[in-house]
Amino acid sequence: VWRLWTELRPHYSADWRSGTVATGDTERKLRRKLHQTIRKVGDDIENFRFNTGVAALMEFTNELSAFRNELSHQTPTAEQVTLISEILETLTLLLAPITPHLSDEFWELLGKEGYTRNCAYPTFDPAAAAEESIVIVVQVNGKLRERIEVAPDTATAEIERLALACEKVQAELTTKQVRKVITVPGKLVNIVVG
């Protein structure tokens, strides 16, 4: 974390809140992961699940490292500087309950005064944390046949229609009739044939 954080530090801008939110796919994905991590780590700390909180931070750090590697070949755009700045401040505060001395050092390097223990825990943005699409498993008689990707707010009837239209499902229906369609919202569609 130290190496990654200090390599990104030169791109930090203290007035990042007035900047434009990144719109590129990679940047949106990283920002989504940041806000999901804020939610996960906060929940884990409140429920004394420190190991899973640390695991979530490690997972986020891995994605940040991949982003840094892509960024190393170019000068960051203004939107990327805003994202990097948000990440540096937020990551510092996320680490504070687990690594307070490291966080205080980061806080000082950002030009902030005081200690991180006196700062409010970051709040996650539900809109930023929301997935853009989800994967629905399509089964025929309980056996995996396909996976379809849909928007999280897709109606159940539309998901069932898409599942029934899958090529592998259609192959099963050439000799059998659909008896029932069981849908578990956001997870799977099981088509019972006989």
mmCIF file of C-alpha atoms in Angstrom:
data_model
loop_
_atom_site.group_PDB
_atom_site.id
_atom_site.type_symbol
_atom_site.label_atom_id
_atom_site.label_comp_id
_atom_site.label_asym_id
_atom_site.label_seq_id
_atom_site.Cartn_x
_atom_site.Cartn_y
_atom_site.Cartn_z
ATOM 1 C CA VAL A 1 0.000 0.000 0.000
ATOM 2 C CA TRP A 2 2.826 2.396 0.850
ATOM 3 C CA ARG A 3 4.492 1.969 -2.557
ATOM 4 C CA LEU A 4 1.234 2.252 -4.484
ATOM 5 C CA TRP A 5 0.019 5.226 -2.458
ATOM 6 C CA THR A 6 3.290 7.163 -2.767
ATOM 7 C CA GLU A 7 3.458 6.524 -6.514
ATOM 8 C CA LEU A 8 -0.027 8.006 -6.956
ATOM 9 C CA ARG A 9 0.538 10.878 -4.495
ATOM 10 C CA PRO A 10 2.059 13.287 -7.095
ATOM 11 C CA HIS A 11 -1.304 13.257 -8.905
ATOM 12 C CA TYR A 12 -3.243 14.326 -5.786
ATOM 13 C CA SER A 13 -5.325 17.486 -5.922
ATOM 14 C CA ALA A 14 -6.726 18.867 -2.651
ATOM 15 C CA ASP A 15 -9.743 20.409 -4.413
ATOM 16 C CA TRP A 16 -10.777 17.129 -6.068
ATOM 17 C CA ARG A 17 -14.396 17.484 -4.868
ATOM 18 C CA SER A 18 -14.947 20.271 -7.398
ATOM 19 C CA GLY A 19 -13.600 18.085 -10.229
ATOM 20 C CA THR A 20 -15.514 16.034 -12.767
ATOM 21 C CA VAL A 21 -16.248 12.385 -11.990
ATOM 22 C CA ALA A 22 -14.445 10.027 -14.354
ATOM 23 C CA THR A 23 -16.608 8.595 -17.121
ATOM 24 C CA GLY A 24 -14.312 6.029 -18.750
ATOM 25 C CA ASP A 25 -15.101 2.342 -18.237
ATOM 26 C CA THR A 26 -11.934 1.613 -16.257
ATOM 27 C CA GLU A 27 -12.402 4.675 -14.068
ATOM 28 C CA ARG A 28 -16.115 3.975 -13.426
ATOM 29 C CA LYS A 29 -15.282 0.378 -12.495
ATOM 30 C CA LEU A 30 -12.542 1.488 -10.080
ATOM 31 C CA ARG A 31 -14.768 4.139 -8.487
ATOM 32 C CA ARG A 32 -17.564 1.562 -8.134
ATOM 33 C CA LYS A 33 -15.110 -0.783 -6.411
ATOM 34 C CA LEU A 34 -13.990 2.058 -4.111
ATOM 35 C CA HIS A 35 -17.536 2.758 -2.952
ATOM 36 C CA GLN A 36 -18.322 -0.949 -2.586
ATOM 37 C CA THR A 37 -15.173 -1.248 -0.461
ATOM 38 C CA ILE A 38 -16.237 1.691 1.740
ATOM 39 C CA ARG A 39 -19.553 -0.071 2.370
ATOM 40 C CA LYS A 40 -17.962 -3.504 2.928
ATOM 41 C CA VAL A 41 -15.146 -2.382 5.237
ATOM 42 C CA GLY A 42 -17.495 -0.188 7.287
ATOM 43 C CA ASP A 43 -19.933 -3.063 7.720
ATOM 44 C CA ASP A 44 -17.139 -5.508 8.564
ATOM 45 C CA ILE A 45 -15.610 -3.222 11.200
ATOM 46 C CA GLU A 46 -18.998 -2.605 12.832
ATOM 47 C CA ASN A 47 -19.590 -6.360 13.005
ATOM 48 C CA PHE A 48 -16.055 -7.239 14.178
ATOM 49 C CA ARG A 49 -15.176 -9.078 10.948
ATOM 50 C CA PHE A 50 -11.739 -7.542 10.644
ATOM 51 C CA ASN A 51 -10.256 -10.277 8.433
ATOM 52 C CA THR A 52 -12.882 -9.812 5.716
ATOM 53 C CA GLY A 53 -12.477 -6.038 5.975
ATOM 54 C CA VAL A 54 -8.740 -6.396 5.391
ATOM 55 C CA ALA A 55 -9.453 -8.799 2.505
ATOM 56 C CA ALA A 56 -11.752 -6.210 0.899
ATOM 57 C CA LEU A 57 -9.010 -3.585 1.200
ATOM 58 C CA MET A 58 -6.501 -5.965 -0.385
ATOM 59 C CA GLU A 59 -8.899 -6.685 -3.239
ATOM 60 C CA PHE A 60 -9.383 -2.957 -3.843
ATOM 61 C CA THR A 61 -5.626 -2.349 -3.656
ATOM 62 C CA ASN A 62 -5.084 -4.999 -6.348
ATOM 63 C CA GLU A 63 -7.513 -3.211 -8.668
ATOM 64 C CA LEU A 64 -5.877 0.121 -7.877
ATOM 65 C CA SER A 65 -2.487 -1.380 -8.716
ATOM 66 C CA ALA A 66 -3.770 -2.515 -12.122
ATOM 67 C CA PHE A 67 -5.124 1.003 -12.726
ATOM 68 C CA ARG A 68 -1.775 2.518 -11.723
ATOM 69 C CA ASN A 69 0.018 0.196 -14.159
ATOM 70 C CA GLU A 70 -2.213 1.374 -17.015
ATOM 71 C CA LEU A 71 -1.723 4.979 -15.951
ATOM 72 C CA SER A 72 2.074 4.732 -15.828
ATOM 73 C CA HIS A 73 2.260 5.065 -19.618
ATOM 74 C CA GLN A 74 0.421 8.392 -19.788
ATOM 75 C CA THR A 75 -0.268 11.650 -18.014
ATOM 76 C CA PRO A 76 -3.545 11.405 -16.072
ATOM 77 C CA THR A 77 -6.517 13.381 -17.336
ATOM 78 C CA ALA A 78 -8.300 15.869 -15.064
ATOM 79 C CA GLU A 79 -11.015 13.253 -14.439
ATOM 80 C CA GLN A 80 -8.385 10.667 -13.494
ATOM 81 C CA VAL A 81 -6.718 13.153 -11.118
ATOM 82 C CA THR A 82 -10.099 13.642 -9.423
ATOM 83 C CA LEU A 83 -10.497 9.866 -9.072
ATOM 84 C CA ILE A 84 -6.939 9.369 -7.797
ATOM 85 C CA SER A 85 -7.426 12.159 -5.250
ATOM 86 C CA GLU A 86 -10.712 10.671 -4.026
ATOM 87 C CA ILE A 87 -9.028 7.279 -3.716
ATOM 88 C CA LEU A 88 -5.992 8.589 -1.814
ATOM 89 C CA GLU A 89 -8.099 10.403 0.789
ATOM 90 C CA THR A 90 -10.640 7.604 1.099
ATOM 91 C CA LEU A 91 -8.086 4.790 1.264
ATOM 92 C CA THR A 92 -6.235 6.700 3.992
ATOM 93 C CA LEU A 93 -9.413 6.884 6.076
ATOM 94 C CA LEU A 94 -10.376 3.259 5.337
ATOM 95 C CA LEU A 95 -6.989 2.109 6.602
ATOM 96 C CA ALA A 96 -7.105 4.293 9.723
ATOM 97 C CA PRO A 97 -8.886 1.820 12.059
ATOM 98 C CA ILE A 98 -6.499 -0.974 11.013
ATOM 99 C CA THR A 99 -3.205 0.893 10.474
ATOM 100 C CA PRO A 100 -3.517 4.189 12.353
ATOM 101 C CA HIS A 101 0.156 5.232 12.198
ATOM 102 C CA LEU A 102 0.408 4.602 8.453
ATOM 103 C CA SER A 103 -2.851 6.468 7.896
ATOM 104 C CA ASP A 104 -1.696 9.453 9.917
ATOM 105 C CA GLU A 105 1.507 9.549 7.856
ATOM 106 C CA PHE A 106 -0.559 9.463 4.629
ATOM 107 C CA TRP A 107 -2.844 12.166 6.023
ATOM 108 C CA GLU A 108 0.110 14.431 6.701
ATOM 109 C CA LEU A 109 1.538 13.766 3.207
ATOM 110 C CA LEU A 110 -1.802 14.916 1.777
ATOM 111 C CA GLY A 111 -1.281 18.219 3.575
ATOM 112 C CA LYS A 112 -4.029 17.566 6.113
ATOM 113 C CA GLU A 113 -3.799 18.555 9.733
ATOM 114 C CA GLY A 114 -4.641 16.515 12.792
ATOM 115 C CA TYR A 115 -5.123 12.787 13.094
ATOM 116 C CA THR A 116 -7.245 10.420 11.082
ATOM 117 C CA ARG A 117 -8.921 9.195 14.267
ATOM 118 C CA ASN A 118 -10.642 12.601 14.453
ATOM 119 C CA CYS A 119 -12.003 12.306 10.908
ATOM 120 C CA ALA A 120 -15.377 10.925 9.954
ATOM 121 C CA TYR A 121 -15.439 7.517 8.300
ATOM 122 C CA PRO A 122 -16.017 7.913 4.538
ATOM 123 C CA THR A 123 -19.575 7.501 3.325
ATOM 124 C CA PHE A 124 -20.277 5.439 0.263
ATOM 125 C CA ASP A 125 -22.354 6.682 -2.643
ATOM 126 C CA PRO A 126 -25.042 4.063 -3.394
ATOM 127 C CA ALA A 127 -25.270 5.228 -7.014
ATOM 128 C CA ALA A 128 -21.519 4.857 -7.498
ATOM 129 C CA ALA A 129 -21.501 1.445 -5.756
ATOM 130 C CA ALA A 130 -24.349 0.023 -7.854
ATOM 131 C CA GLU A 131 -23.481 -2.572 -10.471
ATOM 132 C CA GLU A 132 -24.184 -1.608 -14.080
ATOM 133 C CA SER A 133 -25.116 -5.167 -14.984
ATOM 134 C CA ILE A 134 -25.619 -8.516 -13.318
ATOM 135 C CA VAL A 135 -25.137 -12.055 -14.574
ATOM 136 C CA ILE A 136 -28.149 -14.361 -14.459
ATOM 137 C CA VAL A 137 -27.597 -18.119 -14.574
ATOM 138 C CA VAL A 138 -29.963 -19.969 -16.907
ATOM 139 C CA GLN A 139 -30.675 -23.587 -16.031
ATOM 140 C CA VAL A 140 -32.769 -26.289 -17.658
ATOM 141 C CA ASN A 141 -33.994 -28.864 -15.121
ATOM 142 C CA GLY A 142 -31.356 -27.581 -12.686
ATOM 143 C CA LYS A 143 -28.418 -27.931 -15.088
ATOM 144 C CA LEU A 144 -26.458 -24.874 -16.169
ATOM 145 C CA ARG A 145 -27.030 -24.029 -19.811
ATOM 146 C CA GLU A 146 -26.207 -20.340 -20.185
ATOM 147 C CA ARG A 147 -25.375 -17.083 -18.469
ATOM 148 C CA ILE A 148 -26.999 -13.832 -19.530
ATOM 149 C CA GLU A 149 -26.012 -10.294 -18.589
ATOM 150 C CA VAL A 150 -28.796 -7.816 -17.812
ATOM 151 C CA ALA A 151 -29.276 -4.461 -16.111
ATOM 152 C CA PRO A 152 -30.035 -4.826 -12.372
ATOM 153 C CA ASP A 153 -33.490 -3.300 -12.788
ATOM 154 C CA THR A 154 -34.613 -5.582 -15.642
ATOM 155 C CA ALA A 155 -38.141 -6.894 -15.105
ATOM 156 C CA THR A 156 -38.583 -10.569 -14.244
ATOM 157 C CA ALA A 157 -40.744 -11.172 -17.323
ATOM 158 C CA GLU A 158 -37.997 -9.779 -19.579
ATOM 159 C CA ILE A 159 -35.334 -11.918 -17.891
ATOM 160 C CA GLU A 160 -37.508 -15.003 -18.411
ATOM 161 C CA ARG A 161 -38.025 -14.064 -22.071
ATOM 162 C CA LEU A 162 -34.264 -13.656 -22.586
ATOM 163 C CA ALA A 163 -33.595 -16.974 -20.842
ATOM 164 C CA LEU A 164 -36.110 -18.807 -23.015
ATOM 165 C CA ALA A 165 -34.589 -17.232 -26.125
ATOM 166 C CA CYS A 166 -31.073 -18.569 -25.405
ATOM 167 C CA GLU A 167 -29.760 -20.883 -28.106
ATOM 168 C CA LYS A 168 -28.851 -23.692 -25.702
ATOM 169 C CA VAL A 169 -32.272 -23.484 -24.058
ATOM 170 C CA GLN A 170 -33.993 -23.555 -27.448
ATOM 171 C CA ALA A 171 -32.062 -26.737 -28.292
ATOM 172 C CA GLU A 172 -33.553 -28.377 -25.185
ATOM 173 C CA LEU A 173 -37.059 -27.238 -26.124
ATOM 174 C CA THR A 174 -37.100 -28.928 -29.559
ATOM 175 C CA THR A 175 -38.252 -32.207 -28.016
ATOM 176 C CA LYS A 176 -39.698 -31.101 -24.678
ATOM 177 C CA GLN A 177 -42.339 -28.733 -23.313
ATOM 178 C CA VAL A 178 -41.789 -25.979 -20.744
ATOM 179 C CA ARG A 179 -43.623 -27.025 -17.572
ATOM 180 C CA LYS A 180 -42.563 -24.201 -15.299
ATOM 181 C CA VAL A 181 -40.155 -21.253 -15.127
ATOM 182 C CA ILE A 182 -38.683 -20.541 -11.710
ATOM 183 C CA THR A 183 -36.932 -17.199 -11.289
ATOM 184 C CA VAL A 184 -34.779 -16.162 -8.351
ATOM 185 C CA PRO A 185 -34.477 -12.368 -8.785
ATOM 186 C CA GLY A 186 -30.956 -11.220 -9.539
ATOM 187 C CA LYS A 187 -29.602 -14.775 -9.522
ATOM 188 C CA LEU A 188 -31.040 -17.404 -11.817
ATOM 189 C CA VAL A 189 -33.788 -18.705 -14.060
ATOM 190 C CA ASN A 190 -34.540 -22.442 -13.937
ATOM 191 C CA ILE A 191 -36.665 -23.753 -16.771
ATOM 192 C CA VAL A 192 -38.376 -26.999 -15.926
ATOM 193 C CA VAL A 193 -39.087 -29.092 -19.022
ATOM 194 C CA GLY A 194 -40.618 -32.499 -19.449
#
